Structures are given as structure tokens and as C-alpha cells.
Short mmCIF file of C-alpha atoms in Angstrom, two decimals:
data_model
loop_
_atom_site.label_atom_id
_atom_site.label_comp_id
_atom_site.label_asym_id
_atom_site.label_seq_id
_atom_site.Cartn_x
_atom_site.Cartn_y
_atom_site.Cartn_z
CA UNK A 1 -0.03 -0.09 -0.07
CA UNK A 2 2.94 2.57 0.85
CA UNK A 3 4.43 1.74 -2.33
CA UNK A 4 1.02 2.50 -4.19
CA UNK A 5 0.82 5.85 -2.40
CA UNK A 6 4.66 6.78 -3.14
CA UNK A 7 4.28 6.01 -7.01
CA UNK A 8 0.90 8.19 -7.22
CA UNK A 9 3.04 11.14 -5.36
CA UNK A 10 5.69 10.90 -7.57
CA UNK A 11 3.58 10.80 -10.77
CA UNK A 12 1.96 14.11 -9.24
CA UNK A 13 5.54 15.79 -8.60
CA UNK A 14 6.90 14.60 -11.91
CA UNK A 15 3.81 16.14 -13.72
CA UNK A 16 4.40 19.43 -11.84
CA UNK A 17 8.00 19.67 -11.92
CA UNK A 18 9.93 17.32 -14.49
CA UNK A 19 10.49 18.31 -18.35
CA UNK A 20 13.24 17.32 -21.09
CA UNK A 21 15.98 19.31 -21.15
CA UNK A 22 17.20 21.13 -24.47
CA UNK A 23 18.83 17.83 -25.84
CA UNK A 24 16.13 15.65 -25.28
CA UNK A 25 13.13 18.08 -26.29
CA UNK A 26 12.40 17.82 -30.02
CA UNK A 27 11.58 21.46 -30.51
CA UNK A 28 14.60 22.79 -28.29
CA UNK A 29 17.08 20.57 -29.29
CA UNK A 30 16.46 21.96 -33.23
CA UNK A 31 16.58 25.33 -31.88
CA UNK A 32 19.94 24.49 -30.28
CA UNK A 33 21.34 23.00 -33.39
CA UNK A 34 20.57 25.87 -35.29
CA UNK A 35 21.92 28.45 -32.50
CA UNK A 36 25.14 26.66 -31.99
CA UNK A 37 25.69 25.42 -35.59
CA UNK A 38 25.41 22.04 -34.73
CA UNK A 39 25.43 19.94 -38.06
CA UNK A 40 24.79 16.33 -36.65
CA UNK A 41 22.47 15.08 -34.21
CA UNK A 42 25.48 12.71 -33.31
CA UNK A 43 26.93 15.59 -31.01
CA UNK A 44 23.72 15.45 -28.87
CA UNK A 45 25.02 14.70 -25.52
CA UNK A 46 23.46 11.38 -25.39
CA UNK A 47 26.00 9.62 -27.44
CA UNK A 48 28.68 10.87 -25.22
CA UNK A 49 27.12 10.00 -21.97
CA UNK A 50 24.80 6.88 -22.53
CA UNK A 51 27.55 4.32 -22.49
CA UNK A 52 28.70 5.24 -19.29
CA UNK A 53 25.16 5.58 -17.88
CA UNK A 54 24.64 1.96 -19.03
CA UNK A 55 27.46 0.97 -17.29
CA UNK A 56 26.77 2.69 -13.99
CA UNK A 57 22.93 1.24 -14.42
CA UNK A 58 24.29 -2.13 -14.61
CA UNK A 59 26.68 -1.62 -11.42
CA UNK A 60 23.48 -0.27 -9.47
CA UNK A 61 21.01 -3.09 -10.35
CA UNK A 62 23.10 -5.96 -10.99
CA UNK A 63 26.70 -5.20 -9.38
CA UNK A 64 25.07 -4.24 -6.14
CA UNK A 65 22.47 -6.49 -6.13
CA UNK A 66 24.18 -9.58 -6.80
CA UNK A 67 26.89 -8.57 -4.35
CA UNK A 68 24.35 -8.87 -1.50
CA UNK A 69 23.14 -12.22 -2.23
CA UNK A 70 25.80 -14.06 -0.19
CA UNK A 71 23.57 -14.90 2.50
CA UNK A 72 22.37 -18.52 2.45
CA UNK A 73 18.54 -17.57 2.89
CA UNK A 74 18.45 -14.00 1.61
CA UNK A 75 19.05 -13.94 -1.96
CA UNK A 76 15.81 -12.85 -3.02
CA UNK A 77 15.89 -10.11 -0.32
CA UNK A 78 19.38 -8.97 -1.30
CA UNK A 79 18.71 -8.58 -5.07
CA UNK A 80 14.96 -8.19 -4.89
CA UNK A 81 15.06 -5.03 -2.22
CA UNK A 82 18.14 -3.71 -4.23
CA UNK A 83 15.71 -3.50 -7.23
CA UNK A 84 13.05 -1.76 -5.02
CA UNK A 85 15.70 0.65 -3.44
CA UNK A 86 17.12 1.81 -6.75
CA UNK A 87 13.77 1.94 -8.55
CA UNK A 88 12.32 4.27 -6.08
CA UNK A 89 15.55 6.16 -5.34
CA UNK A 90 16.16 7.33 -8.94
CA UNK A 91 12.84 9.11 -9.47
CA UNK A 92 13.13 10.83 -5.87
CA UNK A 93 16.82 11.69 -6.67
CA UNK A 94 15.68 13.30 -10.20
CA UNK A 95 13.60 15.55 -8.14
CA UNK A 96 15.70 16.23 -5.18
CA UNK A 97 18.76 16.68 -7.41
CA UNK A 98 16.80 18.65 -9.65
CA UNK A 99 15.77 21.25 -7.21
CA UNK A 100 19.19 21.73 -5.93
CA UNK A 101 21.15 21.51 -9.29
CA UNK A 102 18.87 22.26 -12.48
CA UNK A 103 15.78 24.26 -11.25
CA UNK A 104 14.68 26.83 -13.78
CA UNK A 105 13.46 29.72 -11.46
CA UNK A 106 11.89 31.42 -14.33
CA UNK A 107 9.64 28.45 -15.22
CA UNK A 108 9.88 26.26 -11.82
CA UNK A 109 10.62 23.42 -13.73
CA UNK A 110 13.57 20.65 -13.67
CA UNK A 111 15.11 19.78 -16.92
CA UNK A 112 16.61 16.48 -17.16
CA UNK A 113 18.82 14.62 -20.03
CA UNK A 114 20.91 11.62 -19.69
CA UNK A 115 23.65 13.28 -17.28
CA UNK A 116 20.71 13.58 -14.97
CA UNK A 117 20.02 9.74 -15.02
CA UNK A 118 23.50 9.18 -14.28
CA UNK A 119 23.42 11.66 -11.24
CA UNK A 120 20.18 9.83 -10.14
CA UNK A 121 22.03 6.44 -10.08
CA UNK A 122 24.86 8.02 -8.23
CA UNK A 123 22.39 9.21 -5.77
CA UNK A 124 20.98 5.60 -5.38
CA UNK A 125 24.37 4.18 -4.65
CA UNK A 126 24.64 5.96 -1.62
CA UNK A 127 21.37 3.98 -0.30
CA UNK A 128 22.46 1.02 -1.78
CA UNK A 129 25.66 1.16 0.51
CA UNK A 130 23.78 1.77 3.51
CA UNK A 131 21.45 -1.11 2.98
CA UNK A 132 24.51 -3.45 3.01
CA UNK A 133 24.63 -2.62 6.84
CA UNK A 134 21.02 -3.25 7.35
CA UNK A 135 20.74 -6.53 5.25
CA UNK A 136 18.47 -9.17 6.54
CA UNK A 137 17.57 -7.02 9.37
CA UNK A 138 14.93 -4.44 8.19
CA UNK A 139 11.56 -4.60 6.42
CA UNK A 140 10.95 -3.27 2.90
CA UNK A 141 8.71 -0.28 4.30
CA UNK A 142 12.11 0.44 6.65
CA UNK A 143 14.04 0.42 3.59
CA UNK A 144 11.79 3.00 1.49
CA UNK A 145 12.10 4.99 4.76
CA UNK A 146 16.05 4.78 4.71
CA UNK A 147 15.90 5.65 0.65
CA UNK A 148 13.63 8.52 1.18
CA UNK A 149 15.68 10.30 3.72
CA UNK A 150 19.04 8.94 2.26
CA UNK A 151 18.36 10.62 -1.25
CA UNK A 152 17.17 13.84 0.34
CA UNK A 153 20.39 13.93 2.75
CA UNK A 154 22.62 13.05 -0.13
CA UNK A 155 20.93 16.15 -2.11
CA UNK A 156 21.76 18.50 0.45
CA UNK A 157 25.32 17.18 1.26
CA UNK A 158 26.10 16.99 -2.65
CA UNK A 159 25.10 20.50 -2.88
CA UNK A 160 27.21 21.81 -0.15
CA UNK A 161 30.29 20.00 -1.10
CA UNK A 162 30.27 20.06 -4.88
CA UNK A 163 28.47 23.78 -5.42
CA UNK A 164 29.10 25.78 -2.05
CA UNK A 165 32.56 24.40 -1.20
CA UNK A 166 33.36 23.77 -5.00
CA UNK A 167 35.03 20.18 -4.28
CA UNK A 168 35.85 17.99 -6.95
CA UNK A 169 34.56 14.43 -6.42
CA UNK A 170 34.06 12.77 -9.83
CA UNK A 171 33.56 9.13 -8.53
CA UNK A 172 31.95 10.23 -5.31
CA UNK A 173 34.55 8.84 -2.57
CA UNK A 174 33.03 11.65 -0.63
CA UNK A 175 29.33 12.27 -1.58
CA UNK A 176 28.44 8.72 -2.13
CA UNK A 177 30.88 6.08 -0.47
CA UNK A 178 31.80 7.89 2.85
CA UNK A 179 28.26 9.33 3.08
CA UNK A 180 26.40 6.05 2.31
CA UNK A 181 28.71 4.12 4.30
CA UNK A 182 28.75 5.91 7.47
CA UNK A 183 24.52 6.53 7.04
CA UNK A 184 24.30 2.92 7.12
CA UNK A 185 26.51 2.27 9.89
CA UNK A 186 24.92 5.06 12.05
CA UNK A 187 21.29 3.41 11.21
CA UNK A 188 22.54 -0.07 12.05
CA UNK A 189 24.28 1.06 15.38
CA UNK A 190 20.65 2.65 16.43
CA UNK A 191 18.89 -0.56 15.45
CA UNK A 192 21.15 -2.82 17.37
CA UNK A 193 19.82 -5.99 18.10
CA UNK A 194 21.22 -7.72 21.35
CA UNK A 195 19.22 -10.96 20.37
CA UNK A 196 20.49 -11.18 16.76
CA UNK A 197 22.41 -14.47 17.61
CA UNK A 198 19.12 -16.12 17.60
CA UNK A 199 19.47 -16.00 13.82
CA UNK A 200 23.30 -16.52 13.49
CA UNK A 201 22.55 -19.96 11.59
CA UNK A 202 21.67 -17.94 8.88
CA UNK A 203 24.02 -15.11 9.02
CA UNK A 204 26.43 -16.64 6.67
CA UNK A 205 26.90 -18.18 3.05
CA UNK A 206 26.96 -21.62 1.59
CA UNK A 207 28.88 -22.58 -1.78
CA UNK A 208 26.11 -21.43 -4.34
CA UNK A 209 25.45 -18.31 -2.48
CA UNK A 210 29.10 -16.95 -2.56
CA UNK A 211 29.28 -17.59 -6.20
CA UNK A 212 26.19 -15.51 -6.87
CA UNK A 213 27.94 -12.65 -4.72
CA UNK A 214 31.04 -13.16 -6.78
CA UNK A 215 28.94 -12.29 -9.93
CA UNK A 216 28.10 -8.93 -8.37
CA UNK A 217 31.82 -8.11 -7.49
CA UNK A 218 32.85 -9.07 -11.15
CA UNK A 219 30.24 -6.59 -12.54
CA UNK A 220 31.03 -3.71 -10.01
CA UNK A 221 34.92 -4.37 -10.80
CA UNK A 222 34.49 -4.23 -14.48
CA UNK A 223 32.44 -1.04 -14.76
CA UNK A 224 34.09 0.92 -11.87
CA UNK A 225 36.13 3.08 -14.37
CA UNK A 226 33.03 4.05 -16.16
CA UNK A 227 31.43 4.86 -12.43
CA UNK A 228 34.27 7.14 -11.66
CA UNK A 229 34.68 8.72 -15.02
CA UNK A 230 30.88 9.01 -16.18
CA UNK A 231 30.59 12.83 -15.26
CA UNK A 232 33.79 14.32 -15.75
CA UNK A 233 34.67 16.70 -18.45
CA UNK A 234 35.06 15.66 -22.01
CA UNK A 235 38.59 14.86 -23.00
CA UNK A 236 41.51 14.26 -20.81
CA UNK A 237 39.80 14.16 -17.65
CA UNK A 238 37.50 11.27 -18.35
CA UNK A 239 40.53 9.31 -20.23
CA UNK A 240 42.56 9.69 -16.96
CA UNK A 241 39.88 8.54 -14.63
CA UNK A 242 39.06 5.46 -16.34
CA UNK A 243 43.10 4.78 -16.38
CA UNK A 244 43.40 5.93 -12.72
CA UNK A 245 40.62 3.56 -11.51
CA UNK A 246 41.61 0.43 -13.78
CA UNK A 247 44.96 0.45 -12.09
CA UNK A 248 43.72 1.01 -8.67
CA UNK A 249 41.29 -1.95 -9.21
CA UNK A 250 44.00 -4.18 -10.37
CA UNK A 251 46.34 -3.40 -7.60
CA UNK A 252 43.71 -4.13 -4.94
CA UNK A 253 43.00 -7.45 -6.11
CA UNK A 254 46.70 -8.61 -5.87
CA UNK A 255 47.15 -7.14 -2.59
CA UNK A 256 43.57 -8.50 -1.21
CA UNK A 257 44.55 -12.06 -2.50
CA UNK A 258 48.06 -11.60 -0.86
CA UNK A 259 46.46 -10.48 2.64
CA UNK A 260 43.69 -12.99 2.68
CA UNK A 261 46.03 -15.93 1.98
CA UNK A 262 48.61 -14.74 4.76
CA UNK A 263 46.09 -14.28 7.31
CA UNK A 264 45.05 -18.22 7.34
CA UNK A 265 47.14 -20.82 8.69
CA UNK A 266 47.01 -22.99 5.68
CA UNK A 267 47.17 -19.81 3.12
CA UNK A 268 43.81 -20.55 1.94
CA UNK A 269 41.58 -17.45 0.48
CA UNK A 270 38.56 -16.27 2.18
CA UNK A 271 35.63 -15.31 -0.64
CA UNK A 272 34.55 -12.62 1.87
CA UNK A 273 37.75 -10.83 1.18
CA UNK A 274 37.61 -11.53 -2.61
CA UNK A 275 34.39 -10.28 -3.02
CA UNK A 276 34.72 -6.82 -1.24
CA UNK A 277 38.02 -5.80 -0.31
CA UNK A 278 39.14 -6.18 -4.43
CA UNK A 279 36.86 -3.13 -5.06
CA UNK A 280 38.27 -0.78 -2.22
CA UNK A 281 41.00 0.78 -4.83
CA UNK A 282 38.03 1.98 -7.18
CA UNK A 283 36.37 3.52 -3.90
CA UNK A 284 39.43 5.35 -2.74
CA UNK A 285 40.16 6.58 -6.42
CA UNK A 286 36.82 8.31 -6.57
CA UNK A 287 38.03 11.84 -5.74
CA UNK A 288 41.38 11.67 -7.23
CA UNK A 289 40.60 9.77 -10.31
CA UNK A 290 40.42 12.91 -12.62
CA UNK A 291 43.52 14.62 -11.04
CA UNK A 292 47.14 13.76 -12.23
CA UNK A 293 47.93 11.35 -9.34
CA UNK A 294 50.02 9.48 -11.93
CA UNK A 295 49.69 5.77 -12.72
CA UNK A 296 52.19 4.36 -10.03
CA UNK A 297 50.34 6.82 -7.61
CA UNK A 298 47.13 4.63 -8.64
CA UNK A 299 48.72 1.49 -7.89
CA UNK A 300 49.72 2.90 -4.34
CA UNK A 301 46.23 3.78 -3.55
CA UNK A 302 44.91 0.22 -4.57
CA UNK A 303 47.64 -1.48 -2.59
CA UNK A 304 47.21 0.76 0.51
CA UNK A 305 43.22 0.15 0.35
CA UNK A 306 43.60 -3.31 -0.49
CA UNK A 307 45.41 -4.06 2.72
CA UNK A 308 42.95 -1.57 4.69
CA UNK A 309 39.71 -3.34 3.35
CA UNK A 310 41.00 -6.64 4.08
CA UNK A 311 42.43 -5.97 7.76
CA UNK A 312 39.03 -4.37 8.43
CA UNK A 313 37.10 -7.36 7.54
CA UNK A 314 39.47 -9.36 9.68
CA UNK A 315 39.63 -7.33 12.78
CA UNK A 316 37.62 -4.09 12.51
CA UNK A 317 34.11 -5.70 11.62
CA UNK A 318 34.29 -8.25 14.69
CA UNK A 319 35.51 -5.48 16.99
CA UNK A 320 32.62 -3.30 16.16
CA UNK A 321 30.26 -5.90 16.90
CA UNK A 322 31.50 -6.92 19.99
CA UNK A 323 32.61 -3.58 21.64
CA UNK A 324 30.66 -1.01 19.64
CA UNK A 325 27.38 -2.95 19.55
CA UNK A 326 27.30 -2.13 15.64
CA UNK A 327 26.25 -5.20 13.51
CA UNK A 328 27.28 -4.51 9.89
CA UNK A 329 25.90 -7.36 7.66
CA UNK A 330 28.06 -6.72 4.52
CA UNK A 331 31.08 -4.96 6.03
CA UNK A 332 30.25 -1.58 4.29
CA UNK A 333 32.70 0.31 6.80
CA UNK A 334 35.56 -1.76 4.96
CA UNK A 335 34.43 -1.43 1.53
CA UNK A 336 32.92 2.04 1.36
CA UNK A 337 33.05 4.05 4.70
CA UNK A 338 36.53 3.89 5.44
CA UNK A 339 37.95 3.69 1.87
CA UNK A 340 35.85 6.75 0.90
CA UNK A 341 36.85 8.70 3.64
CA UNK A 342 40.60 7.90 2.88
CA UNK A 343 39.58 8.70 -0.74
CA UNK A 344 38.44 12.08 0.13
CA UNK A 345 41.62 12.96 2.12
CA UNK A 346 43.98 11.47 -0.79
CA UNK A 347 42.02 13.69 -3.18
CA UNK A 348 42.67 16.77 -1.00
CA UNK A 349 46.47 15.74 -0.70
CA UNK A 350 46.80 15.43 -4.35
CA UNK A 351 44.81 18.81 -4.99
CA UNK A 352 46.90 20.71 -2.69
CA UNK A 353 50.38 19.41 -4.55
CA UNK A 354 48.94 20.14 -7.78
CA UNK A 355 51.27 22.72 -9.98
CA UNK A 356 51.52 24.26 -13.15
CA UNK A 357 54.58 22.44 -14.03
CA UNK A 358 52.42 19.25 -13.83
CA UNK A 359 49.05 20.48 -15.05
CA UNK A 360 49.94 23.79 -16.67
CA UNK A 361 47.84 26.76 -16.17
CA UNK A 362 45.18 26.08 -18.39
CA UNK A 363 45.05 22.35 -17.27
CA UNK A 364 44.71 23.57 -13.44
CA UNK A 365 41.86 25.78 -14.43
CA UNK A 366 40.27 23.12 -16.40
CA UNK A 367 40.69 20.32 -13.85
CA UNK A 368 39.65 22.09 -10.84
CA UNK A 369 37.30 24.82 -12.59
CA UNK A 370 38.95 27.76 -11.26
CA UNK A 371 36.45 29.85 -13.20
CA UNK A 372 34.11 32.65 -12.03
CA UNK A 373 33.93 33.28 -8.26
CA UNK A 374 36.39 30.47 -7.92
CA UNK A 375 38.97 32.13 -10.37
CA UNK A 376 41.23 33.09 -8.11
CA UNK A 377 41.48 29.96 -5.71
CA UNK A 378 44.61 28.47 -5.24
CA UNK A 379 45.66 24.61 -5.09
CA UNK A 380 46.49 24.77 -1.54
CA UNK A 381 42.97 26.41 -0.80
CA UNK A 382 41.41 23.58 -2.89
CA UNK A 383 43.00 21.08 -0.94
CA UNK A 384 41.64 22.43 2.17
CA UNK A 385 38.03 22.55 0.85
CA UNK A 386 38.24 18.89 -0.45
CA UNK A 387 39.47 17.83 3.20
CA UNK A 388 36.46 19.84 4.44
CA UNK A 389 34.04 18.17 2.07
CA UNK A 390 34.94 14.83 3.17
CA UNK A 391 34.23 15.84 6.80
CA UNK A 392 30.95 17.39 5.58
CA UNK A 393 29.97 13.87 3.88
CA UNK A 394 31.03 11.96 7.22
CA UNK A 395 28.67 14.39 9.37
CA UNK A 396 26.03 14.31 7.50
CA UNK A 397 26.12 10.09 7.21
CA UNK A 398 26.39 9.69 11.21
CA UNK A 399 23.96 12.41 12.42
CA UNK A 400 21.47 11.70 9.62
CA UNK A 401 22.13 7.99 9.93
CA UNK A 402 21.21 8.39 13.68
CA UNK A 403 18.40 10.46 13.17
CA UNK A 404 16.82 8.10 10.63
CA UNK A 405 17.71 5.10 13.11
CA UNK A 406 15.50 6.60 15.79
CA UNK A 407 12.66 6.82 13.19
CA UNK A 408 13.14 3.32 12.43
CA UNK A 409 12.90 2.10 16.17
CA UNK A 410 9.03 3.04 16.04
CA UNK A 411 7.28 -0.21 16.47
CA UNK A 412 5.24 0.33 13.25
CA UNK A 413 7.53 -0.89 10.17
CA UNK A 414 6.86 -4.36 10.55
CA UNK A 415 10.54 -5.45 10.93
CA UNK A 416 11.41 -9.04 11.09
CA UNK A 417 12.20 -10.61 14.90
CA UNK A 418 15.33 -11.40 16.18
CA UNK A 419 14.93 -15.13 15.15
CA UNK A 420 13.47 -14.43 11.53
CA UNK A 421 16.45 -12.05 10.52
CA UNK A 422 18.42 -13.03 7.24
CA UNK A 423 15.46 -15.11 6.05
CA UNK A 424 13.53 -14.45 2.80
CA UNK A 425 10.57 -16.41 3.80
CA UNK A 426 9.47 -13.45 6.21
CA UNK A 427 8.75 -11.20 2.90
CA UNK A 428 8.99 -13.58 -0.10
CA UNK A 429 7.00 -16.44 -1.33
CA UNK A 430 10.01 -19.14 -1.56
CA UNK A 431 9.72 -22.37 -3.36
CA UNK A 432 10.18 -25.67 -1.48
CA UNK A 433 13.61 -27.11 -1.51
CA UNK A 434 14.64 -30.59 -1.70
CA UNK A 435 17.14 -29.97 1.17
CA UNK A 436 16.41 -28.16 4.29
CA UNK A 437 19.18 -25.94 5.73
CA UNK A 438 20.35 -27.20 9.05
CA UNK A 439 21.93 -25.40 11.96
CA UNK A 440 25.14 -27.62 11.25
CA UNK A 441 25.89 -25.22 8.32
CA UNK A 442 26.79 -22.58 10.89
CA UNK A 443 30.41 -23.23 10.19
CA UNK A 444 30.02 -21.50 6.80
CA UNK A 445 29.43 -18.02 8.50
CA UNK A 446 29.98 -14.94 6.28
CA UNK A 447 31.64 -12.76 8.49
CA UNK A 448 32.70 -14.42 11.83
CA UNK A 449 33.06 -17.51 13.94
CA UNK A 450 33.98 -19.84 10.89
CA UNK A 451 35.05 -23.38 12.10
CA UNK A 452 38.45 -23.95 10.48
CA UNK A 453 37.55 -27.22 8.87
CA UNK A 454 34.49 -29.20 8.12
CA UNK A 455 35.53 -32.14 10.26
CA UNK A 456 35.04 -29.78 13.12
CA UNK A 457 31.33 -29.68 12.39
CA UNK A 458 28.71 -31.63 14.20
CA UNK A 459 28.42 -34.12 11.66
CA UNK A 460 28.55 -37.72 13.40
CA UNK A 461 28.57 -41.10 11.48
CA UNK A 462 26.71 -44.06 13.55
CA UNK A 463 28.45 -47.15 13.74
CA UNK A 464 26.88 -50.17 13.02
#
């Protein structure tokens, strides 16, 4: 019922505010072609941006969706509720971002094009990251509330960081990952369940669920260069962003495999690390992707974040749950929150150290948009604002998430009981299976308390 009322409200708001922009409206496009002396329809921004949009779109619906299917009995919820959040979120994001960035005050309309769709997907990404911390513990209605407030907070912090502070954050280390990660963590902290151990037998993976999650990882890994370069300026900035992200991701993979293997007595790899920490380089490269960080600098970022993210899964997540009462189902702190924060500060350092010798005078203006009222800004000042922007994103995530968490604590949302978490049967029609899941499979827990060997499980053989 809530979804129907949301849809009716969205149709009304779109009818009042949303219109095609000059490159998607037939009459205005013809006028623009004539005014700008454009000779071919191929020069429409659609043909430049749509490939990147499609890559980002695949990441949002397939990448994030399948990454959350690792739980043995929550694959429907992982990919299905991801579908719901993103579909609702992108509509609300077009409105919220439009009111802040592209509202025509003379007509009172928001004009959207293909770049608006990319930014809406970015907006959804923050909420999907937050969902990772809450996976299996909240109801669909609660997720809609998380998305409604998350998109709103995102639009405000994005406006402050990108427009008022004039930060550069092409791939969203600050505005997407740091915000989304800490937003989800704050909500999860407020919604702490002291009796969640009653569902611990389902808070883990099985062989096929980890394989499905790996599909999500591979889609995210392949398309992350598009994610970080999708809205950068035409030309060298976009080219450089794709190269830097590509190298950082490759570096993260090798580092993660090495650290994961070293952390086990027999040198075996942990699929949790491979599914997640291998992506940390792409997260941290988001802010500085379009900067002249150099190829070896990109490798260093990927190397460092592969180490930090893997150690996060080994030590930080168990510490958070035991001592801070913070239950982070997907470990978003290790993949998004911490690498996003580091990416923001890395971007600040790289911006502050920029020079005409490396960028050229015109290159500095193009890269950092030192134009208009920002024409006299120095690179040192820019670095300071980049660091300030990172702090703003974290503050919005933590404070906003805590407030939303308090709203979600109200006993009206139909969230699952402590002994029914991580189970699709609460909200989905689940087909019968030939084999039932027995508590003895607890040794394959996704995050902690894994038995070291199958032989240590509760299987027993009757002697005849």
C-alpha cells in the first residue's frame, strides 16, 4: 500500500516539475542545433554519456544487487530489495537533485537529460551502500524510509560539497561512499539487536550463494572505471579517470589475495575478502580519479586500500560488533566508509600538491574549474576545501543516519523478529527445496565464527 501511495505522489511531482532538457526535447534540440551551428545529431550529449550511464546502471542493479546475495537464505531479499530501493530512489533523486542543481527559477521546472540519469544512479548508490549494513534485519517499508531520507540527505550534502565548497569528486569517494557507508553504519548502530544471535545460523553463506555474490563483484569491478569517469569533463579528464581507476582496482586484487592468504594458517583464500576488498581501490580513487595522480600513484592507492579493507574484515568488523554494538552485515565500513573517507583525503592531498609544471596553467583551470567566483582560488585552498568536504559527508552520514535510525525504531514498520532475520520467507514466497538448511552449516558463517575445517562440524557417523 505504501508503494502505491509513493507512486501516485511521484507521478504528481513529476507532472508538476520534470521536463525534458534542451538535448532531449525535439523543439529545443532543433533550436540548439541552429543556434550552436551543430550539424549532426551525433553531437547530442546522449551519444557521449549513454555508454557510461548504462555501465553505471548495470552496477546499481546487477553489481550491488548480486553482491548482496551471499547470505544462504536471503538472496531474494538481497537482489529484490536492491531493485526496489534503486527504482524508487532514482525517481526521488531526479526531483531532489533537480531542485538543488537544475531548477529553472523562471519556469519552476526541472529539466533532465542523460547526465541527470547518471547523477540519479549515483544518488541511489549511497542508499544501496547503507542497505548493505542493514541487510537481512529490516523490512521493505523501513528500506523505503531509509531511501527517502537518504536521497534527501545526499542531495543536500552533495550541494554543499560540490556547489558551495566547490570540491571535485567525480567518482564520489566523499559524497557517495563515505556518506552512504557512515549513513548505514549509524542506522545499524541505533537499530542494534542484542538477540540477533538467534538468527546466527542464517547469517552466513553457502557455496552457491558466495558464487552469486561473486557475480556482483565482477560486474562492479569491470564497470568501476565508468562509474568514476561518467560525469567528468570531455577529453583528458575522463580518459585519465578511467585509467587511474583501472590501475587502482587491479592493484587492490593482488593485495587482497596476498593479505587474505597470509591471514590463514594454510594459506587459503577467504571469499569474503575477494568479494569486497578487491573493490576498495575503486572506492578510494573516486575523488582523485580525474587528477594527475600518476599511474604509479593509482597503484599505491589500490595497494593501500586492499590492505586496509582486508584487515577491516579480519579485525575491525568483529571489534565493532563486540565492543561498539554495531552489526554491519556486509562490512560496508571496510569497503565503502573507510576507503571513501581515505579517498576524500587523498584527493585533498593530490589537489593541494598540484602545480602548473604538471598540469599547465590552463590544465589547472580545467581540472579544478577555477572559473567565475572561484577563479582566484589556489591549489592549497582547494586542498583544504576538499578535506572539509570529506568531513561534511561523514557528518551528514553519521548524524543523518542516527536520526533516521531513531525513526526506524518506532514499532510500526513490520521489521523481522530477532529469530527471523536473514530469512527470505518473512517477506517472500519461497519455493520448497529438496534439502533443508540445518544449523550444522553455521561453520560457513559469512563474517565471523567460521570453523576452521568441515571436520570440526557437528556431523557424526553412526557405527553399525
